[in-house]
PDB file of C-alpha atoms in Angstrom:
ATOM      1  CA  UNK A   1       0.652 -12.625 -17.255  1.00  0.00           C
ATOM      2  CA  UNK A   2       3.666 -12.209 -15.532  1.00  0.00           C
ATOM      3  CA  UNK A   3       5.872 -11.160 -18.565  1.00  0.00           C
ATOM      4  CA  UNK A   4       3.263  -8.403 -19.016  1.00  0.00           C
ATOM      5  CA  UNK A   5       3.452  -7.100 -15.470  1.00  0.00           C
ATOM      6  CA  UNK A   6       6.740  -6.762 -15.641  1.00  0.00           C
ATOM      7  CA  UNK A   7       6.899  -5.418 -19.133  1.00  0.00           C
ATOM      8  CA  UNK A   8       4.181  -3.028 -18.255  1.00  0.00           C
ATOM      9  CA  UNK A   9       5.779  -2.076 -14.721  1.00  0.00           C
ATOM     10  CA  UNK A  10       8.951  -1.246 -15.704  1.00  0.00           C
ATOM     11  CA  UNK A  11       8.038   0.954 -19.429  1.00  0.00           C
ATOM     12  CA  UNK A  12       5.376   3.198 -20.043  1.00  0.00           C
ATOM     13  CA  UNK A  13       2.289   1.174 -21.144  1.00  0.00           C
ATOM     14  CA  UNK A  14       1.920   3.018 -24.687  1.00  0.00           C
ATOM     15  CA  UNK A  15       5.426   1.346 -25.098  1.00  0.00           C
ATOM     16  CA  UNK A  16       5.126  -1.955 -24.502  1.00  0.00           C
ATOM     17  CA  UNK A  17       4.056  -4.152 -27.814  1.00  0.00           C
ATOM     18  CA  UNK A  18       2.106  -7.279 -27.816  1.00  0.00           C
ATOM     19  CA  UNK A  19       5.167  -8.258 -29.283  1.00  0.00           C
ATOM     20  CA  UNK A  20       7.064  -7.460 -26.352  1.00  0.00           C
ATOM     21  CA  UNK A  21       4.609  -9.327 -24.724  1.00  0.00           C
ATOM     22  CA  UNK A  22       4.850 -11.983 -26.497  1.00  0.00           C
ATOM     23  CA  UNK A  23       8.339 -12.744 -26.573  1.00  0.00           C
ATOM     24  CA  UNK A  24       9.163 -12.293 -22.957  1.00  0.00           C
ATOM     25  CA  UNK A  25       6.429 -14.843 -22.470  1.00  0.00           C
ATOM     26  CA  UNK A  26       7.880 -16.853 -25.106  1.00  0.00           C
ATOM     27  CA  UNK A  27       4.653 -17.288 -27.005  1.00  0.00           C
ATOM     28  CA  UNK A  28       2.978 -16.086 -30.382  1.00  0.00           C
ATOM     29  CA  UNK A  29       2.130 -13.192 -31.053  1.00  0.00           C
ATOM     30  CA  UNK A  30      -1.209 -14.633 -31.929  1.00  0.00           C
ATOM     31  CA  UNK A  31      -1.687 -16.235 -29.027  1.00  0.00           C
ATOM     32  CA  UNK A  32      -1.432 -13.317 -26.558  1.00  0.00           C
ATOM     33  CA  UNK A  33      -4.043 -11.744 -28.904  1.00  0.00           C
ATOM     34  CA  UNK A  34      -6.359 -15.057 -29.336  1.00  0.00           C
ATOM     35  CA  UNK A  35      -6.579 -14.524 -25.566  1.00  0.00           C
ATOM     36  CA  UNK A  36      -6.423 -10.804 -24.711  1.00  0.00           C
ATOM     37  CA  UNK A  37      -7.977  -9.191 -27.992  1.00  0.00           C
ATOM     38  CA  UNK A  38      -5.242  -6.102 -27.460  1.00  0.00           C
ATOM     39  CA  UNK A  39      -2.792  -4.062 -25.505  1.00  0.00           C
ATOM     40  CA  UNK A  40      -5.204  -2.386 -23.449  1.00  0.00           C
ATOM     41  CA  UNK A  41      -7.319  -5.979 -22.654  1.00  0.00           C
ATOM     42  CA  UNK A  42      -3.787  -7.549 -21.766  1.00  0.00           C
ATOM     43  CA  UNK A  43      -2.871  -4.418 -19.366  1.00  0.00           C
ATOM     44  CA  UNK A  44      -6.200  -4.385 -17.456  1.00  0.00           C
ATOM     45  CA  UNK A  45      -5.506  -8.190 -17.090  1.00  0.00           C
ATOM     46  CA  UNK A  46      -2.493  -8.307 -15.648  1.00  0.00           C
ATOM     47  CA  UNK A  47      -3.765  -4.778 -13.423  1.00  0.00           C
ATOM     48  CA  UNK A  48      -6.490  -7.173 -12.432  1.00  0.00           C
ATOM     49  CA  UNK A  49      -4.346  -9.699 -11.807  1.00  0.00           C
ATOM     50  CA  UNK A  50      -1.854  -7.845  -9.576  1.00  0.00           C
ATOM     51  CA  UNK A  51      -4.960  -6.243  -7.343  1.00  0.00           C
ATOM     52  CA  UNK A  52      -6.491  -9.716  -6.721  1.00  0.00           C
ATOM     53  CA  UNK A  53      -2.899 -11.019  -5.667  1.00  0.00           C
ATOM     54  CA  UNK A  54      -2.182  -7.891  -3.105  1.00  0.00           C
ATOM     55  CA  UNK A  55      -6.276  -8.520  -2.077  1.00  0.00           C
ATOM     56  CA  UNK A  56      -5.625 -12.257  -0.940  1.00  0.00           C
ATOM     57  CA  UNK A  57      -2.413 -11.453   0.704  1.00  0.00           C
ATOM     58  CA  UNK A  58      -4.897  -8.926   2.763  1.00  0.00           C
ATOM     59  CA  UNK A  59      -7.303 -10.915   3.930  1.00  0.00           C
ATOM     60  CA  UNK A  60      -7.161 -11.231   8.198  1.00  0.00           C
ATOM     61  CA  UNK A  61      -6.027 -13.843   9.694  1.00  0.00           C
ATOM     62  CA  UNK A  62      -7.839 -13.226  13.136  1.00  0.00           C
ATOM     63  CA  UNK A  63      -6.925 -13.208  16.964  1.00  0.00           C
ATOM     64  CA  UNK A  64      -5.041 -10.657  17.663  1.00  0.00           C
ATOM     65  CA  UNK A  65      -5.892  -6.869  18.390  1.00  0.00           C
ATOM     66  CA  UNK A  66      -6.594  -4.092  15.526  1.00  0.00           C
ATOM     67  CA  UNK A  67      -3.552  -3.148  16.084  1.00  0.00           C
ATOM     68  CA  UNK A  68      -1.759  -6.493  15.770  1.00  0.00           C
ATOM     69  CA  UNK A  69      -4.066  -7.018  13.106  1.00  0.00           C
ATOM     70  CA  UNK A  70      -2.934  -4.150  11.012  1.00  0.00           C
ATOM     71  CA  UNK A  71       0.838  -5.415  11.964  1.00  0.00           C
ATOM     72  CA  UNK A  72       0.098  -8.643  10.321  1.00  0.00           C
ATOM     73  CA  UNK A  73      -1.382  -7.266   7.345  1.00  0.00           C
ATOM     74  CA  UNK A  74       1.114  -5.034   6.573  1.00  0.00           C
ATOM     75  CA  UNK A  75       3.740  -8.068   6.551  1.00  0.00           C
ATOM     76  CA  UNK A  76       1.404  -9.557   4.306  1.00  0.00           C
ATOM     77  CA  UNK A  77       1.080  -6.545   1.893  1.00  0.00           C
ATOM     78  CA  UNK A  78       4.990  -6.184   2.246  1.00  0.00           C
ATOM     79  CA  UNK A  79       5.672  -9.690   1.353  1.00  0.00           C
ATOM     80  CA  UNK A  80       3.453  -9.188  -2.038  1.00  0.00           C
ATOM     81  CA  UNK A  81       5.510  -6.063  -2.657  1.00  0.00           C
ATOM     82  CA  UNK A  82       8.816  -7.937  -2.380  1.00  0.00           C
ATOM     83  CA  UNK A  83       7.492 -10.702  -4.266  1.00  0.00           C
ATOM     84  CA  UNK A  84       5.830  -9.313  -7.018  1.00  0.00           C
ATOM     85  CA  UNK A  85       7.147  -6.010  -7.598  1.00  0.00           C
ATOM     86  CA  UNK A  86       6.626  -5.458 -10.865  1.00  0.00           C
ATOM     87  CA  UNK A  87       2.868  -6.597 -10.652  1.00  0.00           C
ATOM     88  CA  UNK A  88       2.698  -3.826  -7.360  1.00  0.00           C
ATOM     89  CA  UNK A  89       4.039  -1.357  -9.641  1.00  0.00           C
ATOM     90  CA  UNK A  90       1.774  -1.740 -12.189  1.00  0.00           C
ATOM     91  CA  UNK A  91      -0.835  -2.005 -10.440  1.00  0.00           C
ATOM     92  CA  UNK A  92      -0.263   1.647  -8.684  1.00  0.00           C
ATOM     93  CA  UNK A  93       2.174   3.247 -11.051  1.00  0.00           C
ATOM     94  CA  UNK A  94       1.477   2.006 -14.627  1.00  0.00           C
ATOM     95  CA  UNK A  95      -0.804   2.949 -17.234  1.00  0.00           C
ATOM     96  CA  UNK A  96      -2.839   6.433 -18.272  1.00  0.00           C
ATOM     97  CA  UNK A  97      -1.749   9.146 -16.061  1.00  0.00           C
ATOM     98  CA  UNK A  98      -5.274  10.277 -15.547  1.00  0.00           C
ATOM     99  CA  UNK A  99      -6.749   7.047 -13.908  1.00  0.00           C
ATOM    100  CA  UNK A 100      -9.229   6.996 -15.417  1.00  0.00           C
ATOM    101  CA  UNK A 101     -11.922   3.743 -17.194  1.00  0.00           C
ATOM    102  CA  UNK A 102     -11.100   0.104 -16.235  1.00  0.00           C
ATOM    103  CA  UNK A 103      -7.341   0.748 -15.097  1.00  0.00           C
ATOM    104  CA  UNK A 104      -8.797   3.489 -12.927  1.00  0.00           C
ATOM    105  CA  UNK A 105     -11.862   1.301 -11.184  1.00  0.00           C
ATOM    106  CA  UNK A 106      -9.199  -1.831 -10.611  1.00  0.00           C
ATOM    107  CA  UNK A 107      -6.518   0.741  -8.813  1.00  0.00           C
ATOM    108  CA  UNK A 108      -9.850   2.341  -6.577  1.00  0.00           C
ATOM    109  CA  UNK A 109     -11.805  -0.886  -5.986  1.00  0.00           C
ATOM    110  CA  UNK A 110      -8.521  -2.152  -3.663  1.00  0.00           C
ATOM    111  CA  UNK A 111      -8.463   1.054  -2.246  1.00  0.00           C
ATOM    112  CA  UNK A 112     -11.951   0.558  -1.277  1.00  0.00           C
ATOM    113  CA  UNK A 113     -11.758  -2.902  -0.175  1.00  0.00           C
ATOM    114  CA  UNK A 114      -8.527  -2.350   1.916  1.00  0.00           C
ATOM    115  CA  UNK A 115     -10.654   0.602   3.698  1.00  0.00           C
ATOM    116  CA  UNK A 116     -13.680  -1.251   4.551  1.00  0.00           C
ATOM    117  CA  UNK A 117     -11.079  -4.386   5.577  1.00  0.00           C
ATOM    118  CA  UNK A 118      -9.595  -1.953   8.386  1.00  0.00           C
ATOM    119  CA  UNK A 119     -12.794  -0.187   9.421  1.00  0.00           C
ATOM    120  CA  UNK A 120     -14.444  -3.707  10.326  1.00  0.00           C
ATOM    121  CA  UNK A 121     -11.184  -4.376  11.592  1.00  0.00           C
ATOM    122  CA  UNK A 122     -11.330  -1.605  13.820  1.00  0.00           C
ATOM    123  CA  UNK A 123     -14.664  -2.355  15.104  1.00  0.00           C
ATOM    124  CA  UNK A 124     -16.260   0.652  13.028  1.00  0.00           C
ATOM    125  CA  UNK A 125     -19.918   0.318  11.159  1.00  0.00           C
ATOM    126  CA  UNK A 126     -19.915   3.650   9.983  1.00  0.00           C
ATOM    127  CA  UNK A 127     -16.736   6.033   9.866  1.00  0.00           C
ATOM    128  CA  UNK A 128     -17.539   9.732  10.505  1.00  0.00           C
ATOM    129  CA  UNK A 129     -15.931  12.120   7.824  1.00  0.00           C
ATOM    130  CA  UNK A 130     -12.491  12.830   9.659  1.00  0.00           C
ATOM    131  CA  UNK A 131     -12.157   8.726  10.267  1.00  0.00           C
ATOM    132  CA  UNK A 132     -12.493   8.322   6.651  1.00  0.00           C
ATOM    133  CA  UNK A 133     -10.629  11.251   5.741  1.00  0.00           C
ATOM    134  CA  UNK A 134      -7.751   9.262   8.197  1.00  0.00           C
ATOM    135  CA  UNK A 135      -8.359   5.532   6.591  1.00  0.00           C
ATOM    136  CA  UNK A 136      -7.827   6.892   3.000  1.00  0.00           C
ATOM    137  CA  UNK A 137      -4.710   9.309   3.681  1.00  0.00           C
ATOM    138  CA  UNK A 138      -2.951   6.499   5.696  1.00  0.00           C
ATOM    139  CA  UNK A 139      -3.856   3.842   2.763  1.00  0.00           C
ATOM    140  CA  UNK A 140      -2.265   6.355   0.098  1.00  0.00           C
ATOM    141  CA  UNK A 141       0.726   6.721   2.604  1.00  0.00           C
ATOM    142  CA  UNK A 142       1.481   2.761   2.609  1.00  0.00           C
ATOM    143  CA  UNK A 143       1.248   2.856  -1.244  1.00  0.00           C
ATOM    144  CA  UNK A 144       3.821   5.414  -1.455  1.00  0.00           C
ATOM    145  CA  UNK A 145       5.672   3.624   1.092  1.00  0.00           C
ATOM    146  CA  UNK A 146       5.981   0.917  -0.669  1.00  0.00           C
ATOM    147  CA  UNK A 147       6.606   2.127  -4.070  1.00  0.00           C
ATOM    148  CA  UNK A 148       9.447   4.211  -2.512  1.00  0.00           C
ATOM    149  CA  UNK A 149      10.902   0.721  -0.343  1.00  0.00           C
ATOM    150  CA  UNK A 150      11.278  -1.302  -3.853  1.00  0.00           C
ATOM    151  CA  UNK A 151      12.845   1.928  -5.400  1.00  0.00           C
ATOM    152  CA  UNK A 152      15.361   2.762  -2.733  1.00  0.00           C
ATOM    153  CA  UNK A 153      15.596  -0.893   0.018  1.00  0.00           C
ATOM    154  CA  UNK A 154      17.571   1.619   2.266  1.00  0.00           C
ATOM    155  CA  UNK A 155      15.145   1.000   5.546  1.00  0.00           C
ATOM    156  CA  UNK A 156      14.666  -2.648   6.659  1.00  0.00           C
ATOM    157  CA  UNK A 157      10.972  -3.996   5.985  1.00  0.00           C
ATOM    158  CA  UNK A 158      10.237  -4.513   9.694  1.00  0.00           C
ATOM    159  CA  UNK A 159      11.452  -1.168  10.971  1.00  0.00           C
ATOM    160  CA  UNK A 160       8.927   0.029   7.868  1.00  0.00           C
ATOM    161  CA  UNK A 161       6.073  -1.971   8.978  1.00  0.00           C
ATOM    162  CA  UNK A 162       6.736  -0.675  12.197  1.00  0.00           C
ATOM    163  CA  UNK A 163       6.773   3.131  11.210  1.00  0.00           C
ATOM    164  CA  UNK A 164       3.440   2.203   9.176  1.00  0.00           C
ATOM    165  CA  UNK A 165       1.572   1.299  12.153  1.00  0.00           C
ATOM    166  CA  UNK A 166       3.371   4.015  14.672  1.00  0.00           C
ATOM    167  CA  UNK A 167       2.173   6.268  11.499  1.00  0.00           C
ATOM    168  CA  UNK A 168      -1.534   4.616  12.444  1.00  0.00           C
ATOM    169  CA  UNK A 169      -1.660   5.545  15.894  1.00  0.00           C
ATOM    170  CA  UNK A 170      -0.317   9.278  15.265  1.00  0.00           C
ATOM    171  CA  UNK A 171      -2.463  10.226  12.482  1.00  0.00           C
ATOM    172  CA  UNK A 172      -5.568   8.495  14.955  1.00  0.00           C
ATOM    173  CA  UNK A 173      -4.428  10.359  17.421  1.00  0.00           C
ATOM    174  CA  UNK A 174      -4.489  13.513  15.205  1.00  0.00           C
ATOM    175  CA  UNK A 175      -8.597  12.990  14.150  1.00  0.00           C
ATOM    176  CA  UNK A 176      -9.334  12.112  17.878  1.00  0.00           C
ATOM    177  CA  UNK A 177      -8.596  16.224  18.594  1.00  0.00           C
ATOM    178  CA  UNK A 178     -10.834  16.606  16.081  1.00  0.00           C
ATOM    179  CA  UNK A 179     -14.022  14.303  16.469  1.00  0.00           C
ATOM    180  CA  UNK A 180     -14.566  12.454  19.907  1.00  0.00           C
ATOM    181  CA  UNK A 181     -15.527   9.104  17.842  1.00  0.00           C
ATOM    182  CA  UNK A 182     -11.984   8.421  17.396  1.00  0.00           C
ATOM    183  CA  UNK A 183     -10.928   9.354  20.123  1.00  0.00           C
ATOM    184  CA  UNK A 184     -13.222   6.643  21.003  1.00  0.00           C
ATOM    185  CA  UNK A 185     -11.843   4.421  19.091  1.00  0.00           C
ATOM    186  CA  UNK A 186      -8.102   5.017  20.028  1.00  0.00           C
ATOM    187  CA  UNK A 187      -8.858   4.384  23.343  1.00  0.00           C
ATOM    188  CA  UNK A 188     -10.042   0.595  22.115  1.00  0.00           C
ATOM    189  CA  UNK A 189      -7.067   0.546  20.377  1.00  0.00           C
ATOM    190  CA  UNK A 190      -4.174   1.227  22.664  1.00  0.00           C
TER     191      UNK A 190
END
């Protein structure tokens, strides 16, 4: 699995072989197709393999604030970007440009989880439309954080994390001019 991860996160998925599988994992051709049936069945493997990597790194820990909370995690999530880059670029970079099928429901279902993860972390049953509107757009700005930290490493991981969760805070503190909820919520927070 991890020869394909790489493989697949560094070169387009249409051109990467079962035979390039196969010998970076220095086994038969035969055997990657004995257990994977195809290119496409080995690539939503090793997606699926990535995702439930980066979704165990996620998990809380407990006792600390949201805040502290969200700190933590993103340590966590930065440690299984350093780690396993190729498997994190896979998992958000690889594969049909149009996201959609199997590759597309892997990529969105740890979108989804992270969100709910950080809304109970927050304390929140139910987020009103500019909470969720917040929770997504600061989820899609820690992917692209990350994917630009393994393609540049010119800003130190904990000054990152840091930014990440000053980026938090501003873009609450954005919504809570526009929905009393969060500014709610922010209040909790600080």
């Amino acid at each position: 699995m991890a020869a394909a991860l790489e493989l697949f996160s560094t070169r387009d998925a249409e051109d990467v072989s079962i035979d390039d599988v196969a010998s970076a994992a220095g086994a038969s051709r035969a055997l990657v197709y004995h257990y994977f049936g195809g290119k496409q069945e080995l690539y939503v493997a090793a997606l699926t393999s990535a995702a439930e990597q980066l979704e165990s790194r996620l998990r809380p820990h407990g006792g600390g604030s949201p805040l502290d909370e969200l700190a933590s995690g993103l340590r966590r999530y930065f440690d299984f970007v350093e780690e396993h880059a190729a498997g994190f670029a896979a998992l958000l970079r690889g594969g049909p440009a149009n996201r959609t099928g199997e590759v597309g429901e892997i990529v969105d279902g740890v979108r989804r989880r992270l969100f709910r993860l950080i809304q109970r972390q927050m304390g929140v049953e139910e987020p009103s439309p500019v909470l969720r509107t917040t929770l997504r757009s600061w989820i899609a700005l820690v992917e692209t954080a990350g994917l630009d930290w393994l393609e540049h490493r010119d800003i130190e991981r904990p000054k990152l994390e840091k930014l990440l969760v000053d980026h938090m805070v501003a873009l609450l503190g954005v919504a809570a001019a526009h929905d009393g909820d969060v500014a709610g919520l922010l209040e909790r927070l600080r």
